[in-house]
XYZ file of C-alpha atoms in Angstrom:
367
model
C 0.000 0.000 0.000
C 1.117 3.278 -0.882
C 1.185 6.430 1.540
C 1.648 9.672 1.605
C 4.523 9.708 3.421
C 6.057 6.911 1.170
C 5.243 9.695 -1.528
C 6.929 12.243 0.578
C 10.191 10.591 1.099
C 10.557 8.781 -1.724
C 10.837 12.510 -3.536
C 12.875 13.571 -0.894
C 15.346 10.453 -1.276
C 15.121 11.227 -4.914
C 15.963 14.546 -4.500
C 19.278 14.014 -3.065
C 19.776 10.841 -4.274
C 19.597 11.236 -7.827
C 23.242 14.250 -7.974
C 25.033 11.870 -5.315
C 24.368 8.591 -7.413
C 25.602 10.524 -10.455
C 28.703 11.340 -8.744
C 29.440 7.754 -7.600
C 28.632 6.068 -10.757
C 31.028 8.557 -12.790
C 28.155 10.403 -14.568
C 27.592 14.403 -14.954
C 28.044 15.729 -12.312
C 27.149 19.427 -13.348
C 24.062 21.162 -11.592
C 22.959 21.882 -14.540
C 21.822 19.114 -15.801
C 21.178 16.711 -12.660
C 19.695 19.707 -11.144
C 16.500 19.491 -13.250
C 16.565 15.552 -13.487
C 16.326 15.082 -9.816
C 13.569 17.942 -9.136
C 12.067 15.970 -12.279
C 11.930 12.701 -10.726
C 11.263 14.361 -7.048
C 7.903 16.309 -8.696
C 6.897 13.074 -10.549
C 7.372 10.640 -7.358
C 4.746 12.856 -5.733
C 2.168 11.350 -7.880
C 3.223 7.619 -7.270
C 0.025 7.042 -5.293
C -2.515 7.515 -7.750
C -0.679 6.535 -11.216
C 1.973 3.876 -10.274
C 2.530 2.683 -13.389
C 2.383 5.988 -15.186
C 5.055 7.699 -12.720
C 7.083 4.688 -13.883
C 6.708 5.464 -17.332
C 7.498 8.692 -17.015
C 10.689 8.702 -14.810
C 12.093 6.042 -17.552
C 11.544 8.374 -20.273
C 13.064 11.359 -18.409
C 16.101 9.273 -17.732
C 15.589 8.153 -21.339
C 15.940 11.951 -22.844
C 18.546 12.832 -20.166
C 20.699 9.776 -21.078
C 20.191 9.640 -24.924
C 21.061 13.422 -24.942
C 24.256 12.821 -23.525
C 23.587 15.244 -20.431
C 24.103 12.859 -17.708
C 26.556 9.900 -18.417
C 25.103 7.035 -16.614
C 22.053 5.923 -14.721
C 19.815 4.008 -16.663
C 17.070 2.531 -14.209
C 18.266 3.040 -10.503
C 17.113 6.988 -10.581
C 13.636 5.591 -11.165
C 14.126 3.695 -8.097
C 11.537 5.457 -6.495
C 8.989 4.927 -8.949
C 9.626 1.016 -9.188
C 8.693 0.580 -5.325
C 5.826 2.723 -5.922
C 4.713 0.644 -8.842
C 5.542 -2.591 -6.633
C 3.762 -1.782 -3.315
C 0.470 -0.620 -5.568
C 0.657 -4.251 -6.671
C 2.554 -3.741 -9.892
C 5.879 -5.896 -9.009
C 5.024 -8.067 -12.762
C 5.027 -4.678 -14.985
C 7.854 -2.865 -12.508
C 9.921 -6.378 -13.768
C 8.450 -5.674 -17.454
C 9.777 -2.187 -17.319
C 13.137 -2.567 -15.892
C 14.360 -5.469 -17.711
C 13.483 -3.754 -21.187
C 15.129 -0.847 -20.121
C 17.956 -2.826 -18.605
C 18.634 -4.320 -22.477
C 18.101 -1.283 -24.111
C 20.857 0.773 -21.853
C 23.080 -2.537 -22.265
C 22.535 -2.156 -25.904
C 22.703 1.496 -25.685
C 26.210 1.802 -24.432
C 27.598 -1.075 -26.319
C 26.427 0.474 -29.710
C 26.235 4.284 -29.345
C 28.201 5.181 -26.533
C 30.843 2.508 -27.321
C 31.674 1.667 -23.875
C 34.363 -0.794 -23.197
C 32.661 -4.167 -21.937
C 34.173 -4.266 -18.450
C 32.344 -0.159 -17.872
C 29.422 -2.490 -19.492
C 28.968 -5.374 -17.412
C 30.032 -3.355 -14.129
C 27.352 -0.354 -14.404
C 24.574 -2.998 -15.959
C 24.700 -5.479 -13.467
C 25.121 -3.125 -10.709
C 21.300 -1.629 -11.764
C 20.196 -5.057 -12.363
C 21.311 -5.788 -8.499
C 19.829 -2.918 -7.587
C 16.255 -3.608 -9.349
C 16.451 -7.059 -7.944
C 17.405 -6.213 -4.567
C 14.650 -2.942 -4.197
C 11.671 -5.623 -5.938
C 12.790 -8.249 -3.529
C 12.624 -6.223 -0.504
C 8.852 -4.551 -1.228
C 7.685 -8.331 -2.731
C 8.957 -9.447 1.031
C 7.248 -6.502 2.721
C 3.947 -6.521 1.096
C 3.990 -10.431 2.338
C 4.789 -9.761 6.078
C 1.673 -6.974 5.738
C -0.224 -9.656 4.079
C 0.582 -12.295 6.764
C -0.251 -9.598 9.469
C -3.649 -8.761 7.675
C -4.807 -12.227 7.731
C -3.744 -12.821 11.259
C -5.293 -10.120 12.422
C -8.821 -11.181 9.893
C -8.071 -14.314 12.126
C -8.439 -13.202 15.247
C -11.819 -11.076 14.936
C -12.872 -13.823 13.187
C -11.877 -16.839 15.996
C -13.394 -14.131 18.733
C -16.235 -14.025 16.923
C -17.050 -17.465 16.550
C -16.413 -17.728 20.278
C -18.793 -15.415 20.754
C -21.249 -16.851 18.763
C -20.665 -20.288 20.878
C -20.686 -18.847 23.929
C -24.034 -16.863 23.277
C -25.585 -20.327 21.745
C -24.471 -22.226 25.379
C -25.575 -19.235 27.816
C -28.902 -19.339 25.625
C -29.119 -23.404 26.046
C -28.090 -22.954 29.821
C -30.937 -20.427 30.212
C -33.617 -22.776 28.456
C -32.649 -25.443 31.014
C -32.298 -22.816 33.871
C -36.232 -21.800 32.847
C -37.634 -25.125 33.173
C -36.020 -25.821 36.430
C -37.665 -22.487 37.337
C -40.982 -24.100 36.262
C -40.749 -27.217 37.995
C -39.556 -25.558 40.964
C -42.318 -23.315 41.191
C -45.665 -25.517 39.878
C -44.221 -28.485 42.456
C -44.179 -25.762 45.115
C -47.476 -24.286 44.510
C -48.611 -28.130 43.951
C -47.637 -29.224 47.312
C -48.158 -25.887 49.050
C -51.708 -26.698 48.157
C -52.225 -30.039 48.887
C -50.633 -28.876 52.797
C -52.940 -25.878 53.122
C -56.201 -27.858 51.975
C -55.527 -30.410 54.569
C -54.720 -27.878 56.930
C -58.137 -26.177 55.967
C -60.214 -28.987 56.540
C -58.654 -30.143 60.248
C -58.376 -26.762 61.647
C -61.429 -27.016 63.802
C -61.549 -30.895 64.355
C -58.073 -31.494 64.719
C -55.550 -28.340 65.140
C -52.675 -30.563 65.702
C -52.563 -32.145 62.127
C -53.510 -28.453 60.978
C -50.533 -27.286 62.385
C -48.301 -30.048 61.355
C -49.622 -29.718 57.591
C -48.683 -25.737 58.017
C -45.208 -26.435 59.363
C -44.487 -28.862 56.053
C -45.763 -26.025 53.576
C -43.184 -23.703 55.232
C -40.599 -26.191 55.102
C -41.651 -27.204 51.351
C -41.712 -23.087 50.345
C -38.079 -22.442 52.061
C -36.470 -25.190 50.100
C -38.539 -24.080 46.971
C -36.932 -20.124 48.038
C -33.120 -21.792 48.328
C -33.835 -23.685 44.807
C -34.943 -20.405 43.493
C -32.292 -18.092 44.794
C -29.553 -20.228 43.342
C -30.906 -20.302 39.896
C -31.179 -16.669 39.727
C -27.959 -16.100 40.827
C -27.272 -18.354 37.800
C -28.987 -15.753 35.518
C -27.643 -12.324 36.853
C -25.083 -10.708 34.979
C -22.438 -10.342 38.036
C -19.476 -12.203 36.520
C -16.655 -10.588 34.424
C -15.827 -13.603 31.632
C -14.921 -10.750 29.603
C -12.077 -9.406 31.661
C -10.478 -12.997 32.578
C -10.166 -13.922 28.479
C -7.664 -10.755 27.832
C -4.726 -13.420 28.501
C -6.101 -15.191 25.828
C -6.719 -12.681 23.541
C -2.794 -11.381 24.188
C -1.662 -14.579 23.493
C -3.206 -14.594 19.808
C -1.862 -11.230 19.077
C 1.679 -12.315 19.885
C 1.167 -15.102 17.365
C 0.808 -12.453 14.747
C 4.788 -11.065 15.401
C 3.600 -8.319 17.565
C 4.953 -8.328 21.429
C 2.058 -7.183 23.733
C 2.157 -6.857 27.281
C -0.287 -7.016 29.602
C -0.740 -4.778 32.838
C -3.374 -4.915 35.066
C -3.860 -2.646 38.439
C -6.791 -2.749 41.410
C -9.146 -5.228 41.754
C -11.466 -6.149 38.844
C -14.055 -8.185 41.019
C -17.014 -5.755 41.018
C -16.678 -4.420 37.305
C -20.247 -5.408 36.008
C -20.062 -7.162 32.810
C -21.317 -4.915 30.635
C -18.276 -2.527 31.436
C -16.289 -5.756 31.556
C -17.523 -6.486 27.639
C -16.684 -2.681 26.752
C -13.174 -2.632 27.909
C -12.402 -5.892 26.225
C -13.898 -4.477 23.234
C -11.636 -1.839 23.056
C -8.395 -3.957 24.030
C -9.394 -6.162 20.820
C -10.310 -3.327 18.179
C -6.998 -1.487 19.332
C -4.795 -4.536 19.074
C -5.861 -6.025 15.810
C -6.209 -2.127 14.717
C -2.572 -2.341 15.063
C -1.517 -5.599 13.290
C -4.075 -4.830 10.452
C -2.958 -0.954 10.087
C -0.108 -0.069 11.711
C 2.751 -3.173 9.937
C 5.510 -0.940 11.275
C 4.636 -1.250 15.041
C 6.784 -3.939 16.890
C 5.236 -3.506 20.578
C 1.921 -2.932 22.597
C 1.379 -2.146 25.890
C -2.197 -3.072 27.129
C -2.478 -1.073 31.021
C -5.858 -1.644 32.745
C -6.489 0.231 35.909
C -9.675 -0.658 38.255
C -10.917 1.460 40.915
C -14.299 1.781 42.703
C -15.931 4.612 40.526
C -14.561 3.755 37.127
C -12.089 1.148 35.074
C -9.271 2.887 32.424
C -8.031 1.355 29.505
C -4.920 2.525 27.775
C -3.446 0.667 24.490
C -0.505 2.147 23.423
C 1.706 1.071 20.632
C 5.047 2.101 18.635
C 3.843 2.538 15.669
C 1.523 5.113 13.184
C -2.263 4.703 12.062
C -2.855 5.934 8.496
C -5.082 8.869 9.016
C -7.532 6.914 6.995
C -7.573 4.477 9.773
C -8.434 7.230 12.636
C -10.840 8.975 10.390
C -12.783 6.435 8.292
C -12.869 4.314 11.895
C -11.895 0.476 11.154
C -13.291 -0.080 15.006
C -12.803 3.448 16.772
C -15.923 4.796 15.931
C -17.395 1.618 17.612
C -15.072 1.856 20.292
C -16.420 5.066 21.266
C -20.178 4.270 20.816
C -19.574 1.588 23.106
C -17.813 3.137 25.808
C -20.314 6.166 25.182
C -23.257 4.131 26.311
C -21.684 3.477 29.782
C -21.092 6.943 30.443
C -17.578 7.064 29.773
C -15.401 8.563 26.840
C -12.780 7.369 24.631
C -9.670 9.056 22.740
C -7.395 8.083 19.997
C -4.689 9.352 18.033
C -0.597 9.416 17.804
C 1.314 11.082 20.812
C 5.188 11.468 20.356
C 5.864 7.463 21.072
C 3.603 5.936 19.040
C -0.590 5.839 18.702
C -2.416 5.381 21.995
C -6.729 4.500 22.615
C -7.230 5.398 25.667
C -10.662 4.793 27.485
C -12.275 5.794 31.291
C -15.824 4.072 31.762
C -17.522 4.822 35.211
C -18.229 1.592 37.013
C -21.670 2.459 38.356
C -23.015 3.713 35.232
């Protein structure tokens, strides 16, 4: 993928790069004429983004005129160098190849026929440029893998959470069909035998108070079992635990197997976050980390910091590398991010500080 600040410094590499290559490959060295070549090749690099292959085009027929008009001595292909890793991280390594080995045999032909260079000043300057094609090809073809690799890892990962997701939802949803017919038993065999007790009791309460009270004193006992049955099942369907929160490791470990080294920090006491907070601030560890691997292929390290306190929970994700501004603006998660945490009360940032890009979120526990 091409950038703008791939644009940027490839024409400022060109810019410089372009007189001092001259120089050490025994061309013209006059201002004069690599002046305007490298401002030339600078302009045209700015525009590597949009036309790839066109830029390329153009920057070999600028060398082309330069060359053939005898106004800088060599330099065939390596001051387009800038335009061939354009054209190869837009996707264009198989025409970048095209291009640079036909202008590899015409400037072998070139100096061989017109410029009648001896074959040793032959073979030395054209296999140095077809090292240097091969070497700047190699290196983008073995970039844009590694940010291919990181892509699909990080696809991966949402994808595996959200499958776990699904199953978990599908087993709390079984759990809770079972859950509401032991509710029903529990209660119709209560009521059932409640009855039965307080019928009996009905009918001896004048004739015989003594198996009146005795059928009383079993309803009781019947209805405070029935309560205990009851008050354990409902505990079963309040939302008090924090699964969320104790699946982080897990979700750390996963990122690491995508090359990037995240650590984990966790302060206070985490027992009385409810779980929808709990679900918010794992939310936002998981868009911020695979954010990172999907968007950010520079960044080597993470640092996931979660602080707990009695009024609120804090989340802070903070890595070494740069999101594309299309990333922070168009969303890829952070707009979800935070809706979520908006919900709960709470607020979330995101952008780059001076080390790197940081999410940070504060969501009030008793919202």
């Amino acid at each position: 993928m091409v950038t703008t600040k791939f644009t940027y410094a490839a024409s400022a590499l060109t810019l410089v790069g372009v007189p001092a290559g001259l120089a050490m490959t025994g061309g013209n060295v006059d201002g004069v004429f690599t002046g305007p070549l490298a401002v030339t090749l600078a302009l045209l690099a700015l525009g590597i983004r949009r036309w790839p292959r066109t830029i390329l085009v153009l920057s070999l027929l600028c060398v082309f005129t330069q060359r053939t008009s005898f106004l800088i001595e060599a330099g065939g292909i390596w001051p387009a160098t800038a335009a061939f890793v354009g054209a190869a991280l837009a996707g264009r390594t198989r025409f970048a190849v095209v291009a640079g080995s036909l202008a590899l045999l015409f400037w072998t032909n070139w100096d061989a026929t017109v410029a009648e260079r001896p074959v040793d000043w032959i073979f030395a300057h054209s296999g140095g440029e077809a090292l240097w094609l091969g070497a700047a090809l190699a290196g983008v073809t073995a970039y844009r893998n590694a940010l291919g690799w990181r892509t699909e890892m990080a696809h991966r990962i949402t994808q595996d959470e959200l499958q776990r997701e699904i199953d978990a939802r599908r087993r709390r949803a079984e759990e809770r069909v079972e859950i509401a017919r032991d509710l029903h038993d529990v209660v119709s065999h209560t009521l059932a035998v409640v009855g039965v007790h307080l019928n009996v009791a009905l009918d001896a309460f004048d004739a015989e108070p003594e198996e009146a009270r005795s059928s009383l004193k079993l309803a009781q006992e019947v209805r405070n079992r029935a309560m205990t049955d009851l008050k354990a099942l409902v505990g079963v369907l309040r939302e008090g635990s924090v699964p969320a929160l104790e699946s982080l490791d897990g979700l750390v470990d996963q990122v690491r197997t995508a090359g990037l080294r995240v650590s984990l920090n966790e302060f206070g006491d985490p027992v009385d976050v409810p779980a929808p907070v709990a679900t918010a601030v794992y939310r936002v560890v998981q868009e911020s980390l695979t954010n990172t691997v999907r968007h950010a292929p520079q960044a080597t390290r993470a640092v996931v910091t979660l602080r707990y306190s009695p009024s609120r929970v804090v989340v802070d994700v903070r890595d070494d590398g740069t999101l594309p501004v299309e990333a922070v603006v168009d969303g890829h998660g952070i707009a979800g991010m935070r809706e979520r945490v908006a919900a709960l009360g709470g607020a979330l940032t995101a952008g780059p500080d001076k080390s790197g890009f940081v999410v940070r979120a504060s969501i009030p526990v008793g919202s």
